PDB file of C-alpha atoms in Angstrom:
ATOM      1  CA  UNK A   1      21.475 -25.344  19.319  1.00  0.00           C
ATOM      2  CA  UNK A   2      18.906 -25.043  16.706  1.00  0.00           C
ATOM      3  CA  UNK A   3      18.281 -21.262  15.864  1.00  0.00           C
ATOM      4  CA  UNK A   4      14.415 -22.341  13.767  1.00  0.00           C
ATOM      5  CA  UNK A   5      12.338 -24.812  14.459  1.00  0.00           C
ATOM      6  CA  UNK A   6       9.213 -25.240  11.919  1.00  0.00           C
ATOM      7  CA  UNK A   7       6.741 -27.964  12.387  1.00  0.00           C
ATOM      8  CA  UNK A   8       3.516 -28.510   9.990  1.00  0.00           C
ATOM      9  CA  UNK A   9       3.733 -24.654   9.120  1.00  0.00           C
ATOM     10  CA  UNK A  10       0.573 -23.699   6.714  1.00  0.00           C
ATOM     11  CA  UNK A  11      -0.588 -20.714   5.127  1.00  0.00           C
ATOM     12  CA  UNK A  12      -3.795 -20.492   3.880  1.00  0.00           C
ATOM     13  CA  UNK A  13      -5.993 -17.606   2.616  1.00  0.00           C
ATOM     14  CA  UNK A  14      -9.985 -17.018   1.290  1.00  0.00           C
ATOM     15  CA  UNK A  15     -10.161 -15.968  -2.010  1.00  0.00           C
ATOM     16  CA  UNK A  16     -13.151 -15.081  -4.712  1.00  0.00           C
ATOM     17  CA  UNK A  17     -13.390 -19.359  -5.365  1.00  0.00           C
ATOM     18  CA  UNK A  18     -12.534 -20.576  -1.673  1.00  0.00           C
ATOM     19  CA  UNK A  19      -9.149 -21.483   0.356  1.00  0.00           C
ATOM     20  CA  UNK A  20      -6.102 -20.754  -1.654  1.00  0.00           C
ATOM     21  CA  UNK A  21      -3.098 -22.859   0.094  1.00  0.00           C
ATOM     22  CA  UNK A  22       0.442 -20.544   0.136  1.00  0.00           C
ATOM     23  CA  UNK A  23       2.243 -22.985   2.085  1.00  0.00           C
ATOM     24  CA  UNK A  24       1.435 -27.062   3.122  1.00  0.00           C
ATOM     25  CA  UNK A  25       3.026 -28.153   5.840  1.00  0.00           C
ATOM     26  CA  UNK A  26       6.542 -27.217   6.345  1.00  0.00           C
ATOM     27  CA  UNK A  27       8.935 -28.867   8.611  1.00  0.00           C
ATOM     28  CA  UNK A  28      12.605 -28.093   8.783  1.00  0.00           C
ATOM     29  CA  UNK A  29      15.628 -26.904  11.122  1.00  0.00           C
ATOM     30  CA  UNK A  30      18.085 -24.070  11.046  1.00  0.00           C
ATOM     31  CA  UNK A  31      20.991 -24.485  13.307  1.00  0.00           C
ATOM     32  CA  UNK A  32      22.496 -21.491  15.460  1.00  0.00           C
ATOM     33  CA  UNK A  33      25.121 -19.606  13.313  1.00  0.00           C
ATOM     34  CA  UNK A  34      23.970 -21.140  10.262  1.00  0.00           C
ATOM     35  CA  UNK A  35      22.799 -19.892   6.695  1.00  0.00           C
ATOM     36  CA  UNK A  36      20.044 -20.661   4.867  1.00  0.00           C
ATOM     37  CA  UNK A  37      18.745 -19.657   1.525  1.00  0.00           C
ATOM     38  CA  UNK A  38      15.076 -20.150   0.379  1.00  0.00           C
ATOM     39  CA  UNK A  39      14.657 -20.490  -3.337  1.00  0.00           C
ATOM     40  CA  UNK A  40      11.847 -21.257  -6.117  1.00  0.00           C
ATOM     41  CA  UNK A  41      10.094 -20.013  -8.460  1.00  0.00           C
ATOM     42  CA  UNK A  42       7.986 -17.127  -8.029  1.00  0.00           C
ATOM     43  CA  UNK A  43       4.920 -17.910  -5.901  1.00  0.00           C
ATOM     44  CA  UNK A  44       6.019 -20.697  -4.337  1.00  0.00           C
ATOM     45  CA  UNK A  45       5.610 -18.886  -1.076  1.00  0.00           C
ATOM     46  CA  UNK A  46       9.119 -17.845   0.161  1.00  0.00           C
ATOM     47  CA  UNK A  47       8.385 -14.342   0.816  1.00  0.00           C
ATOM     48  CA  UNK A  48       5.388 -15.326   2.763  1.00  0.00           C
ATOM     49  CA  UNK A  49       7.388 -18.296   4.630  1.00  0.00           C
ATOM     50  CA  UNK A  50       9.728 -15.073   5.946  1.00  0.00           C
ATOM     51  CA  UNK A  51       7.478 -13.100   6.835  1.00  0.00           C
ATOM     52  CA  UNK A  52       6.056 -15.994   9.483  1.00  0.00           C
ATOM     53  CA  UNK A  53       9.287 -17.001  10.443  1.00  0.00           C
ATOM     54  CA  UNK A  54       9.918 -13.172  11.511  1.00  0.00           C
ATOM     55  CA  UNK A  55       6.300 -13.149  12.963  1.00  0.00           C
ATOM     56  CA  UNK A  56       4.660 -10.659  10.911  1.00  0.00           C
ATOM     57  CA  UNK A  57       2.173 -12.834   9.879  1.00  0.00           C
ATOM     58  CA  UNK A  58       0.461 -15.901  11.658  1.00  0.00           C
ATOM     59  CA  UNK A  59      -0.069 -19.393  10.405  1.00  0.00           C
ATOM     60  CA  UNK A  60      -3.127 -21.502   9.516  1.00  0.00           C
ATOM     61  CA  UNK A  61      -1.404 -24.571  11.227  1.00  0.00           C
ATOM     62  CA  UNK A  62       2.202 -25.526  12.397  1.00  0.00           C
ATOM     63  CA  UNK A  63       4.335 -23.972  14.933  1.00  0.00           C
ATOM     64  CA  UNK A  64       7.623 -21.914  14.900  1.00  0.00           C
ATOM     65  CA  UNK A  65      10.040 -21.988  17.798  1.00  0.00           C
ATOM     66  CA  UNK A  66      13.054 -19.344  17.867  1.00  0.00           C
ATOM     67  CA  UNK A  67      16.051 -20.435  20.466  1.00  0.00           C
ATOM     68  CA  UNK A  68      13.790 -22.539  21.899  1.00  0.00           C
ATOM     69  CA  UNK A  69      10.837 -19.944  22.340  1.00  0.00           C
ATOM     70  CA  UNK A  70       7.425 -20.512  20.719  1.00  0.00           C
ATOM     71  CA  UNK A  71       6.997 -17.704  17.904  1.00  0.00           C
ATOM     72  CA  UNK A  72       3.220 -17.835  18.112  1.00  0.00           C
ATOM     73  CA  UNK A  73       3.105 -18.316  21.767  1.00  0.00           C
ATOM     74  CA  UNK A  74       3.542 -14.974  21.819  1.00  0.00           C
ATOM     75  CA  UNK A  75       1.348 -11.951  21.351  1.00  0.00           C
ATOM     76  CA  UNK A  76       1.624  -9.423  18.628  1.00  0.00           C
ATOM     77  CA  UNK A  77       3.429  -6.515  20.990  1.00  0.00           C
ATOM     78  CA  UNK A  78       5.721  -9.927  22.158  1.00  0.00           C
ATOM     79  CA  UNK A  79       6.976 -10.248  18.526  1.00  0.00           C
ATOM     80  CA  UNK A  80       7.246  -6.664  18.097  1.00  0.00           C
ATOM     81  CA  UNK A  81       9.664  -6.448  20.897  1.00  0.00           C
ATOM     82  CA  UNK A  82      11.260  -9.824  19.945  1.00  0.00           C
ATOM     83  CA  UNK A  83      11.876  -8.356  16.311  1.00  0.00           C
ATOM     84  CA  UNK A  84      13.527  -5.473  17.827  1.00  0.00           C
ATOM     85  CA  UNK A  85      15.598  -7.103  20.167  1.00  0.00           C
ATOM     86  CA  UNK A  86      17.158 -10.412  18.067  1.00  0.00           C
ATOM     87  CA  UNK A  87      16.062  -9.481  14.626  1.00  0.00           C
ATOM     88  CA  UNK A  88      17.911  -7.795  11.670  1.00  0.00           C
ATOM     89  CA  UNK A  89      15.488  -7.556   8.003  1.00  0.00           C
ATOM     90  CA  UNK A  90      17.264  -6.634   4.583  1.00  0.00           C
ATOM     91  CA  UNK A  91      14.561  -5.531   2.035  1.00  0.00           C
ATOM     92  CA  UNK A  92      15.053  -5.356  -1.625  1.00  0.00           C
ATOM     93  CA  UNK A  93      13.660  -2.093  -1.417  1.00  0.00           C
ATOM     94  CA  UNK A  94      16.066  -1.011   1.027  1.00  0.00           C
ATOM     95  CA  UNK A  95      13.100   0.457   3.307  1.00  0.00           C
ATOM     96  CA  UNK A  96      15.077   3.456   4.565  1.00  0.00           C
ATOM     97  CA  UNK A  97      13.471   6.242   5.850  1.00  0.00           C
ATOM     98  CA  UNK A  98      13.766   8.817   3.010  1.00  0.00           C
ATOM     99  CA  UNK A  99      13.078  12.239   5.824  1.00  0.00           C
ATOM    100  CA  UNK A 100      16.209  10.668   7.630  1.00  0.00           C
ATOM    101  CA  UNK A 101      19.842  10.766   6.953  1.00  0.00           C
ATOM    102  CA  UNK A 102      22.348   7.556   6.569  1.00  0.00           C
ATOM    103  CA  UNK A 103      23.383   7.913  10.008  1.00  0.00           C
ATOM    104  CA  UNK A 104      19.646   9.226  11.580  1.00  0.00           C
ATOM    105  CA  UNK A 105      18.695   5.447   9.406  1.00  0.00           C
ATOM    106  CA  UNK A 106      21.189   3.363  11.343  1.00  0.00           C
ATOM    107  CA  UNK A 107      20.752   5.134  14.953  1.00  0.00           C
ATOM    108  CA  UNK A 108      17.223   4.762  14.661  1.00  0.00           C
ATOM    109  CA  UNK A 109      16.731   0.787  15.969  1.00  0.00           C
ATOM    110  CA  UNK A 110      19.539   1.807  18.936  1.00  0.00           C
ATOM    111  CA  UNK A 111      17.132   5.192  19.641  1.00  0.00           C
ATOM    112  CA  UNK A 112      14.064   2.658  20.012  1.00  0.00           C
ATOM    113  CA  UNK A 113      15.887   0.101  22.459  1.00  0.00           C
ATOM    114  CA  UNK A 114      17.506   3.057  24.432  1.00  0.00           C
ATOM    115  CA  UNK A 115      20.873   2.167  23.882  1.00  0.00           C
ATOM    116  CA  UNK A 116      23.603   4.522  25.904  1.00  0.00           C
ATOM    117  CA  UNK A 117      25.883   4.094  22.818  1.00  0.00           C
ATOM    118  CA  UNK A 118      24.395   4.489  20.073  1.00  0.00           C
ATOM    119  CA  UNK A 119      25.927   7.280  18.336  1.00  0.00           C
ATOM    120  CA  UNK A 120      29.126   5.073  18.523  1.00  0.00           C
ATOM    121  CA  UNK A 121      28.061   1.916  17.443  1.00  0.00           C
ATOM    122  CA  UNK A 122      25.819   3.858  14.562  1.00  0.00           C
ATOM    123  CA  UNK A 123      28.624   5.426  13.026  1.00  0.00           C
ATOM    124  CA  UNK A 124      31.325   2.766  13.288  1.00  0.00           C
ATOM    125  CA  UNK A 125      28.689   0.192  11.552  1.00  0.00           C
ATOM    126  CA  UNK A 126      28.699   3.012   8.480  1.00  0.00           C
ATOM    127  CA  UNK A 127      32.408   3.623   8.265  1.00  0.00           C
ATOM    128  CA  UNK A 128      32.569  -0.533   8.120  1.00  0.00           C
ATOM    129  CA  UNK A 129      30.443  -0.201   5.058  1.00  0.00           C
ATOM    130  CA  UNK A 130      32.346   2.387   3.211  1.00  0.00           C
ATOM    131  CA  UNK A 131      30.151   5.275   4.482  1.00  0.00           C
ATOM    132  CA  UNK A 132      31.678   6.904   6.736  1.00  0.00           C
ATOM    133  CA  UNK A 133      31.706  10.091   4.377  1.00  0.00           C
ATOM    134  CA  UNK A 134      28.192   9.719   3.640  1.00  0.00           C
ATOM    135  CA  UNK A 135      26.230   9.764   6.870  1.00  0.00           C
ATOM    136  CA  UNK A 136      24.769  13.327   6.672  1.00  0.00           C
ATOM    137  CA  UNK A 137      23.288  12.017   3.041  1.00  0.00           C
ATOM    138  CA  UNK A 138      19.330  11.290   2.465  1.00  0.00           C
ATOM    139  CA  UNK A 139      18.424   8.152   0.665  1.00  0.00           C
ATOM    140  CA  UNK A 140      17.898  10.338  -2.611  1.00  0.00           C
ATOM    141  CA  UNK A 141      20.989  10.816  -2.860  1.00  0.00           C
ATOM    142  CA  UNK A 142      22.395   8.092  -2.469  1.00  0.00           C
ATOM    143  CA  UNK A 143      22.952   5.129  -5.067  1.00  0.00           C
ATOM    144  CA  UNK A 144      20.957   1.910  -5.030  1.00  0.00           C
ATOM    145  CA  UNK A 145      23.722   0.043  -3.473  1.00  0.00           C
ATOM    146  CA  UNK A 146      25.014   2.774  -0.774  1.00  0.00           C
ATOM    147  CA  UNK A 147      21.229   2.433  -0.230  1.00  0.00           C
ATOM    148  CA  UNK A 148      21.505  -1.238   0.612  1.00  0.00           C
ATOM    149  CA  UNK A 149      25.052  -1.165   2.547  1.00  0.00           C
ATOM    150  CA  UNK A 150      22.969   1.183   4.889  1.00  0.00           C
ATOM    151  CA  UNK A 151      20.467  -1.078   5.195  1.00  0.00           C
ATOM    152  CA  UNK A 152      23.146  -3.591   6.460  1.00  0.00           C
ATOM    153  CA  UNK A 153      24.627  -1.448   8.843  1.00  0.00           C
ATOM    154  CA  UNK A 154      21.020  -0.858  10.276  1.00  0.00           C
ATOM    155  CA  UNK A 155      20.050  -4.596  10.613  1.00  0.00           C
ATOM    156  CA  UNK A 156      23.465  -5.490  12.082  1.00  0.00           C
ATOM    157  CA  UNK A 157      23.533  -2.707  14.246  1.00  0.00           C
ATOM    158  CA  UNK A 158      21.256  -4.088  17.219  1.00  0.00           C
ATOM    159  CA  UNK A 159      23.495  -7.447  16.975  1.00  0.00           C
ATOM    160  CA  UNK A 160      20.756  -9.400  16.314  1.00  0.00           C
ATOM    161  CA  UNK A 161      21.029 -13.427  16.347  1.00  0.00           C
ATOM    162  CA  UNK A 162      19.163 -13.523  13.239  1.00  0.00           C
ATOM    163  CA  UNK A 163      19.587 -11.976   9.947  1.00  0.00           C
ATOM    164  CA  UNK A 164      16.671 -11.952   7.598  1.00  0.00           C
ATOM    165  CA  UNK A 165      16.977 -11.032   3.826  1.00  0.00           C
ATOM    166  CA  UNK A 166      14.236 -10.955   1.506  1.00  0.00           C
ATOM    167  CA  UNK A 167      15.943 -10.723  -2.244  1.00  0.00           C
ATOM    168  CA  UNK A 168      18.797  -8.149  -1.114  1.00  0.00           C
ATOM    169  CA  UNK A 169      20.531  -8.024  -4.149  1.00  0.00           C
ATOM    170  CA  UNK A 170      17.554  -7.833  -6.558  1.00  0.00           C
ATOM    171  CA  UNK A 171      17.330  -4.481  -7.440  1.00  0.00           C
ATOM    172  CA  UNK A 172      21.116  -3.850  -7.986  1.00  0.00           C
ATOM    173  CA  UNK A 173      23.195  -4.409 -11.065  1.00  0.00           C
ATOM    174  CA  UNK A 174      25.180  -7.716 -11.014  1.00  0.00           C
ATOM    175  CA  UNK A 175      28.988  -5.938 -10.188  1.00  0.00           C
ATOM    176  CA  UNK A 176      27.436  -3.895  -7.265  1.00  0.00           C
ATOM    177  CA  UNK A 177      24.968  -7.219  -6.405  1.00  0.00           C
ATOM    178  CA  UNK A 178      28.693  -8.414  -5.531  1.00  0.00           C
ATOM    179  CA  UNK A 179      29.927  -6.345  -3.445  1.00  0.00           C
ATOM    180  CA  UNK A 180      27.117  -6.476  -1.359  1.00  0.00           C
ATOM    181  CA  UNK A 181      26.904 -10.465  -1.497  1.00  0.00           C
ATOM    182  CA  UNK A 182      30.536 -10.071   0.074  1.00  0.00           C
ATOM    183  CA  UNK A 183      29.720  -7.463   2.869  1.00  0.00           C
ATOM    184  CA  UNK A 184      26.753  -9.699   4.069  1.00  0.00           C
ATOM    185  CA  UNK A 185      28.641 -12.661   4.412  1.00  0.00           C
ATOM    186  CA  UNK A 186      31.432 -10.656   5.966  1.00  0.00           C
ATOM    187  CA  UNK A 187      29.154  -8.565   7.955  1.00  0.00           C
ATOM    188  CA  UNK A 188      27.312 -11.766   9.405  1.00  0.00           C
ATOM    189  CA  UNK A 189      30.578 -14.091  10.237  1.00  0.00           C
ATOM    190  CA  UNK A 190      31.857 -11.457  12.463  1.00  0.00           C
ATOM    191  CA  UNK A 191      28.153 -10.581  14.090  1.00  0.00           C
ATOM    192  CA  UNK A 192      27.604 -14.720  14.714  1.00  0.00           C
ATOM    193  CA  UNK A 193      24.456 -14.238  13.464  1.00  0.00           C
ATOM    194  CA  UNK A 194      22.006 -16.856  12.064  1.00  0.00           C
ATOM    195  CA  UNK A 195      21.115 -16.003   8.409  1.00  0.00           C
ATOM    196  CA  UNK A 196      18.262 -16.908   6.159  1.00  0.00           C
ATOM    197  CA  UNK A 197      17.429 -15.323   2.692  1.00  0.00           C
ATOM    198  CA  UNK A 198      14.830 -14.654  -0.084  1.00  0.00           C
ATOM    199  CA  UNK A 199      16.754 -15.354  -3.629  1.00  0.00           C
ATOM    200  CA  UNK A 200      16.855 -15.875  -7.186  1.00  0.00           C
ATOM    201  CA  UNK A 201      20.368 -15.173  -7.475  1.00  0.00           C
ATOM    202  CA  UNK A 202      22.170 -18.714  -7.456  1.00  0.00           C
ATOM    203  CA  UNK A 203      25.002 -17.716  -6.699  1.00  0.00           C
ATOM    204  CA  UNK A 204      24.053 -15.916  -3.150  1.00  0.00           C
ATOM    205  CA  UNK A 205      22.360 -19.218  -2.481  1.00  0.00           C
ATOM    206  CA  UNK A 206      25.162 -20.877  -3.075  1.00  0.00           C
ATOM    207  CA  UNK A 207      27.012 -19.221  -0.262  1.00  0.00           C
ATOM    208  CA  UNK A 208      24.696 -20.200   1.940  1.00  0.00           C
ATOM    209  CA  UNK A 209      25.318 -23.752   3.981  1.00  0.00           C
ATOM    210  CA  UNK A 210      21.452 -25.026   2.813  1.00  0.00           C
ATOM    211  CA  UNK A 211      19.243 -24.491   0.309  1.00  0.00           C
ATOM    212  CA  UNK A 212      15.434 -24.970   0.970  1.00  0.00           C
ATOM    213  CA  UNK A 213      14.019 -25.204  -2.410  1.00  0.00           C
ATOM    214  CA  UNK A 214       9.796 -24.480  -2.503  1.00  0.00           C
ATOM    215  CA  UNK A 215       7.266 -25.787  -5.097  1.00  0.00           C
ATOM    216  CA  UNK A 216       4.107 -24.640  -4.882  1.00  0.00           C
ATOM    217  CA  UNK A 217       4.052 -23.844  -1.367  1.00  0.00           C
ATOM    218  CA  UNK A 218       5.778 -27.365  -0.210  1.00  0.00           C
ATOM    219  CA  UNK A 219       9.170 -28.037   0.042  1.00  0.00           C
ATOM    220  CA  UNK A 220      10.583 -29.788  -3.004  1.00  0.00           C
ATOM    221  CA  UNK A 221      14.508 -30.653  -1.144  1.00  0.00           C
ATOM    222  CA  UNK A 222      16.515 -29.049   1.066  1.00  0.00           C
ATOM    223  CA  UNK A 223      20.218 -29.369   0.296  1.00  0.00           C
ATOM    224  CA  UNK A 224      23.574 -28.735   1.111  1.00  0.00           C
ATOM    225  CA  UNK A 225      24.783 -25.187  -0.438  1.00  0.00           C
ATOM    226  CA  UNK A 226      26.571 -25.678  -4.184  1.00  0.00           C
ATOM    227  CA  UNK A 227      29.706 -23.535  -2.317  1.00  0.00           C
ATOM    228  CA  UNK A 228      30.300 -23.127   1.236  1.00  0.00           C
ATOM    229  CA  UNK A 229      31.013 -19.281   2.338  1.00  0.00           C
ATOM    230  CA  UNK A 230      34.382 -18.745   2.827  1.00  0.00           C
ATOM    231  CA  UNK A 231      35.218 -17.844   6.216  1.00  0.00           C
TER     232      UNK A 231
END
């Protein structure tokens, strides 16, 4: 089953001297289960290709369908609850919620969606990351890559069917990059999940299954990965 469809996607904006083209026409497939890592130089347009394939922004042209489901067939409060529902984001900038603990950061998408056991699942996704003995901590004080492993545990938590990741490892140093590289892929063969990623880091593309490499907002190949992930 294919996870992503994208057909003809475009993303233009106005600008001081006219239409400014992002992205021309993108076509391509993710399968169910799969990863996928979008790469190129900066400005090619990969950030702004994830943010329409998670629906935060719309399209010029083209379509995106999502198990089968139109992305843009639906309304804005549609995507909102579809984001909450099959959708797990990684940010390089972590994005935690600085007034709110570890464990208050991981509860918090169960707390939205009313789940009955949340407290449970909350805490046993932070003692899988190592930080089990760090829930009652605030972001401040935590390091840049405990800040990132509970980011993990909050976009796993949910079990979402996809797992988005815009440059996860780009503001940590290369041995703690590592670790984190490893609990991803670990993290997402056990959740099933569907996995497409933001990098510069070649070799967390290369774990991925295909590489989608962008060129001035149109796709210059799309390859198999230099290393399948181990699992």
């Amino acid at each position: 089953m294919k996870a992503i469809v994208v057909e003809g996607l475009s993303r233009r904006v106005r600008d001081a001297d006219g239409w400014l083209t992002i992205l021309d026409d993108l076509s391509f497939s993710v399968d169910s289960g799969d990863t996928l890592a979008i790469v190129g130089a900066s400005g090619s347009g990969k950030s702004t290709l994830l943010g329409l394939l998670a629906g935060l922004d719309v399209p010029s042209a083209g379509q995106v369908s999502i198990f089968g489901q139109s992305l843009f067939g639906m309304d804005e409060d549609q995507r909102a609850a579809w984001r909450a529902r099959e959708l797990g984001f990684v940010f390089q900038s972590f994005q935690l919620l600085p007034q709110m603990t570890a464990l208050e950061n991981v509860l918090l998408p169960l707390e939205l969606a009313g789940a009955p056991d949340a407290l449970r699942r909350a805490r046993s996704l932070l003692a899988h990351v190592g930080l089990a003995e760090r829930e009652r901590h605030y972001p401040r004080t935590l390091s840049g890559g405990e800040q990132q492993r509970v980011a993990l545990a909050r976009a796993f938590v949910s079990r979402p069917r996809l797992l988005f990741a815009d440059e996860p490892t780009g503001s940590l140093d290369s041995a703690t990059g590592q670790r984190v590289i490893e609990l991803l892929f670990e993290m997402n063969r056990e959740a099933g999940a569907t996995l497409v990623l933001v990098t510069h880091d070649e070799q967390l593309a290369g774990r991925c299954r295909q590489r989608l490499t962008l060129r001035a907002g149109r796709i210059a190949s799309i390859d198999q990965g230099a290393m399948q992930d181990a699992g």
